[in-house]
GROMACS .gro file of C-alpha atoms in nm:
model
  212
    1MET     CA    1  -1.208  -1.699   1.421
    2SER     CA    2  -1.073  -1.396   1.238
    3THR     CA    3  -1.228  -1.058   1.165
    4VAL     CA    4  -1.188  -0.932   0.810
    5LEU     CA    5  -1.242  -0.570   0.710
    6TYR     CA    6  -1.363  -0.559   0.349
    7ILE     CA    7  -1.284  -0.199   0.259
    8THR     CA    8  -1.431  -0.070  -0.067
    9ALA     CA    9  -1.373   0.270  -0.226
   10HIS     CA   10  -1.601   0.276  -0.528
   11PRO     CA   11  -1.915   0.492  -0.575
   12ASN     CA   12  -2.086   0.246  -0.812
   13GLU     CA   13  -2.261  -0.084  -0.755
   14THR     CA   14  -2.084  -0.417  -0.808
   15GLU     CA   15  -2.238  -0.470  -1.151
   16ALA     CA   16  -2.072  -0.152  -1.280
   17SER     CA   17  -1.727  -0.209  -1.128
   18TYR     CA   18  -1.449  -0.447  -1.223
   19SER     CA   19  -1.280  -0.409  -0.885
   20LEU     CA   20  -1.598  -0.473  -0.687
   21ALA     CA   21  -1.692  -0.768  -0.908
   22VAL     CA   22  -1.357  -0.934  -0.842
   23GLY     CA   23  -1.381  -0.839  -0.475
   24LYS     CA   24  -1.720  -1.008  -0.450
   25GLN     CA   25  -1.577  -1.329  -0.590
   26PHE     CA   26  -1.285  -1.307  -0.348
   27LEU     CA   27  -1.528  -1.279  -0.056
   28GLU     CA   28  -1.736  -1.574  -0.173
   29ALA     CA   29  -1.425  -1.793  -0.200
   30TYR     CA   30  -1.296  -1.669   0.136
   31GLN     CA   31  -1.626  -1.735   0.310
   32ALA     CA   32  -1.639  -2.085   0.164
   33ALA     CA   33  -1.293  -2.158   0.303
   34ASN     CA   34  -1.348  -1.974   0.634
   35PRO     CA   35  -1.718  -2.003   0.723
   36ASN     CA   36  -1.669  -1.897   1.085
   37ASP     CA   37  -1.484  -1.573   1.018
   38ASP     CA   38  -1.654  -1.237   1.066
   39ILE     CA   39  -1.652  -1.012   0.759
   40VAL     CA   40  -1.724  -0.641   0.809
   41HIS     CA   41  -1.789  -0.436   0.496
   42LEU     CA   42  -1.671  -0.076   0.510
   43ASP     CA   43  -1.817   0.112   0.211
   44LEU     CA   44  -1.605   0.425   0.235
   45PHE     CA   45  -1.831   0.631   0.011
   46LYS     CA   46  -2.117   0.576   0.257
   47MET     CA   47  -1.923   0.630   0.579
   48ASP     CA   48  -1.845   0.925   0.800
   49ILE     CA   49  -1.468   0.966   0.771
   50PRO     CA   50  -1.350   1.299   0.916
   51ARG     CA   51  -1.079   1.471   0.713
   52LEU     CA   52  -0.772   1.589   0.896
   53ASP     CA   53  -0.859   1.957   0.928
   54ALA     CA   54  -0.811   2.249   1.166
   55ASP     CA   55  -1.057   2.102   1.419
   56VAL     CA   56  -0.873   1.771   1.432
   57PHE     CA   57  -0.527   1.919   1.464
   58SER     CA   58  -0.650   2.166   1.724
   59ALA     CA   59  -0.810   1.887   1.926
   60TRP     CA   60  -0.499   1.669   1.911
   61GLU     CA   61  -0.284   1.959   2.026
   62LYS     CA   62  -0.517   2.037   2.315
   63LEU     CA   63  -0.541   1.673   2.425
   64GLY     CA   64  -0.164   1.641   2.404
   65SER     CA   65  -0.122   1.938   2.635
   66GLY     CA   66  -0.357   1.792   2.895
   67THR     CA   67  -0.695   1.941   2.799
   68ALA     CA   68  -0.984   1.713   2.894
   69PHE     CA   69  -1.189   1.567   2.608
   70ASN     CA   70  -1.509   1.729   2.735
   71GLU     CA   71  -1.341   2.069   2.716
   72LEU     CA   72  -1.300   2.043   2.339
   73SER     CA   73  -1.547   2.212   2.106
   74ASN     CA   74  -1.839   2.006   1.978
   75ALA     CA   75  -1.680   1.979   1.633
   76GLU     CA   76  -1.347   1.873   1.782
   77GLN     CA   77  -1.509   1.609   2.002
   78THR     CA   78  -1.717   1.466   1.719
   79LYS     CA   79  -1.431   1.439   1.472
   80VAL     CA   80  -1.169   1.306   1.713
   81ALA     CA   81  -1.409   1.051   1.859
   82ARG     CA   82  -1.498   0.922   1.514
   83LEU     CA   83  -1.133   0.896   1.411
   84GLY     CA   84  -1.073   0.698   1.729
   85GLU     CA   85  -1.352   0.457   1.640
   86LEU     CA   86  -1.207   0.398   1.294
   87VAL     CA   87  -0.852   0.326   1.407
   88ASP     CA   88  -0.968   0.103   1.695
   89GLN     CA   89  -1.181  -0.100   1.454
   90PHE     CA   90  -0.883  -0.135   1.222
   91VAL     CA   91  -0.649  -0.246   1.499
   92GLU     CA   92  -0.897  -0.501   1.633
   93ALA     CA   93  -0.939  -0.669   1.292
   94ASP     CA   94  -0.710  -0.946   1.172
   95LYS     CA   95  -0.720  -0.910   0.795
   96TYR     CA   96  -0.787  -0.634   0.544
   97VAL     CA   97  -0.915  -0.642   0.187
   98PHE     CA   98  -0.886  -0.309   0.005
   99VAL     CA   99  -1.088  -0.274  -0.317
  100ASN     CA  100  -1.077   0.031  -0.543
  101PRO     CA  101  -1.065   0.164  -0.900
  102THR     CA  102  -0.776   0.371  -1.030
  103TRP     CA  103  -0.848   0.742  -1.074
  104ASN     CA  104  -0.570   0.944  -1.235
  105PHE     CA  105  -0.312   0.679  -1.145
  106SER     CA  106  -0.418   0.664  -0.778
  107TYR     CA  107  -0.718   0.562  -0.569
  108PRO     CA  108  -1.029   0.771  -0.486
  109PRO     CA  109  -0.970   1.046  -0.225
  110VAL     CA  110  -1.200   0.876   0.024
  111LEU     CA  111  -0.948   0.593   0.059
  112LYS     CA  112  -0.674   0.843   0.141
  113ALA     CA  113  -0.900   0.991   0.407
  114TYR     CA  114  -0.947   0.643   0.555
  115ILE     CA  115  -0.573   0.574   0.547
  116ASP     CA  116  -0.517   0.903   0.732
  117SER     CA  117  -0.764   0.789   0.997
  118ILE     CA  118  -0.579   0.466   1.073
  119CYS     CA  119  -0.220   0.592   1.074
  120VAL     CA  120  -0.210   0.692   1.440
  121ALA     CA  121   0.096   0.693   1.665
  122GLY     CA  122   0.049   0.457   1.957
  123LYS     CA  123  -0.220   0.262   1.772
  124THR     CA  124  -0.078   0.135   1.443
  125PHE     CA  125   0.283   0.254   1.478
  126LYS     CA  126   0.512   0.403   1.738
  127TYR     CA  127   0.810   0.637   1.736
  128THR     CA  128   1.143   0.502   1.859
  129ASP     CA  129   1.499   0.632   1.871
  130LYS     CA  130   1.555   0.435   1.550
  131GLY     CA  131   1.252   0.578   1.372
  132PRO     CA  132   0.886   0.475   1.347
  133VAL     CA  133   0.797   0.108   1.396
  134GLY     CA  134   0.475  -0.058   1.282
  135LEU     CA  135   0.263  -0.230   1.546
  136LEU     CA  136   0.042  -0.453   1.329
  137ASP     CA  137   0.290  -0.732   1.269
  138ASN     CA  138   0.031  -1.007   1.303
  139LYS     CA  139  -0.206  -0.890   1.026
  140LYS     CA  140  -0.260  -0.972   0.658
  141ALA     CA  141  -0.384  -0.758   0.370
  142ILE     CA  142  -0.484  -0.789   0.006
  143HIS     CA  143  -0.537  -0.509  -0.245
  144ILE     CA  144  -0.776  -0.550  -0.540
  145GLN     CA  145  -0.732  -0.262  -0.784
  146ALA     CA  146  -0.881  -0.207  -1.130
  147SER     CA  147  -0.747   0.022  -1.402
  148GLY     CA  148  -0.825   0.080  -1.768
  149SER     CA  149  -0.454   0.065  -1.853
  150ALA     CA  150  -0.195  -0.185  -1.734
  151LEU     CA  151  -0.018  -0.024  -1.438
  152SER     CA  152   0.107  -0.320  -1.234
  153PRO     CA  153   0.478  -0.376  -1.167
  154GLY     CA  154   0.656  -0.468  -1.489
  155SER     CA  155   0.409  -0.294  -1.720
  156ASP     CA  156   0.507  -0.004  -1.944
  157TYR     CA  157   0.328   0.249  -1.724
  158ALA     CA  158   0.413   0.103  -1.383
  159ASP     CA  159   0.604   0.416  -1.285
  160PHE     CA  160   0.285   0.621  -1.326
  161GLU     CA  161   0.091   0.414  -1.072
  162ILE     CA  162   0.084   0.560  -0.721
  163GLY     CA  163  -0.226   0.405  -0.560
  164HIS     CA  164  -0.107   0.051  -0.490
  165ARG     CA  165   0.249   0.169  -0.431
  166HIS     CA  166   0.131   0.413  -0.166
  167LEU     CA  167  -0.085   0.151   0.004
  168ASP     CA  168   0.213  -0.085   0.001
  169VAL     CA  169   0.421   0.181   0.178
  170ILE     CA  170   0.145   0.232   0.436
  171MET     CA  171   0.117  -0.142   0.507
  172LYS     CA  172   0.494  -0.159   0.561
  173PHE     CA  173   0.481   0.154   0.777
  174ILE     CA  174   0.218   0.009   1.014
  175GLY     CA  175   0.392  -0.328   1.020
  176VAL     CA  176   0.159  -0.551   0.817
  177PRO     CA  177   0.394  -0.830   0.701
  178SER     CA  178   0.175  -0.988   0.433
  179PHE     CA  179   0.039  -0.771   0.153
  180GLU     CA  180  -0.066  -0.919  -0.181
  181ALA     CA  181  -0.229  -0.763  -0.485
  182ILE     CA  182  -0.475  -0.849  -0.758
  183PHE     CA  183  -0.460  -0.612  -1.055
  184VAL     CA  184  -0.765  -0.604  -1.281
  185GLU     CA  185  -0.615  -0.399  -1.560
  186GLY     CA  186  -0.607  -0.312  -1.929
  187MET     CA  187  -0.979  -0.324  -2.003
  188ALA     CA  188  -0.983   0.016  -2.175
  189ALA     CA  189  -0.660  -0.040  -2.365
  190ALA     CA  190  -0.781  -0.381  -2.489
  191ALA     CA  191  -1.161  -0.368  -2.478
  192ASP     CA  192  -1.195  -0.693  -2.674
  193GLN     CA  193  -1.009  -0.871  -2.394
  194ALA     CA  194  -1.199  -0.714  -2.103
  195ARG     CA  195  -1.402  -1.024  -2.025
  196GLN     CA  196  -1.094  -1.248  -2.019
  197ILE     CA  197  -0.906  -0.997  -1.804
  198LYS     CA  198  -1.189  -1.003  -1.553
  199GLU     CA  199  -1.207  -1.382  -1.552
  200ASN     CA  200  -0.831  -1.411  -1.500
  201ALA     CA  201  -0.851  -1.174  -1.204
  202ILE     CA  202  -1.141  -1.370  -1.056
  203GLN     CA  203  -0.941  -1.690  -1.081
  204GLN     CA  204  -0.651  -1.522  -0.905
  205ALA     CA  205  -0.893  -1.398  -0.638
  206TRP     CA  206  -1.027  -1.747  -0.577
  207ASN     CA  207  -0.675  -1.887  -0.548
  208LEU     CA  208  -0.559  -1.619  -0.302
  209ALA     CA  209  -0.879  -1.634  -0.096
  210ARG     CA  210  -0.817  -1.996  -0.004
  211THR     CA  211  -0.488  -1.915   0.166
  212PHE     CA  212  -0.563  -1.566   0.300
   0.00000   0.00000   0.00000
């Protein structure tokens, strides 16, 4: 049995989101193919995700120099403990499904905050004399991203897109060997084709879910 983290970064409900609608279909297909797997939904807009701020950096510095956890300030303890929970949950899972819209060629800031919480030395990567090495080499990930314009590799505006490309870099950095993408794109540029674009993405989601 595998544990899947279904990670969504959209403030709206499924009915008002192309990415969430495709993600929902992906989950249904995945559950049909893997009825015994455990799926955990992380709605990032409804979660406590500490930002990396002065409290966090201060706490990490103190802990690194030998200060006991209970000697940290209340704010430092709360934030560092929560960040620890998030990265431990990520490490313990087997598969990841990231779902988000495109905002200004990237993903919503809350997803960046989550990524910051799971990129932790000793947990998801380690430093070596040859540079950093990812530790999650037995995981799989899929990215479902929607955008009003076509931004996927090969499109005219692919060079503008930095959300999926950044997530791809992060997956490589932490060692995830399998990372696939479903782009739900072009609905604003070709409004008359929006329904077909969505249906094509759903079909792709169903196909990928059966082998994920």
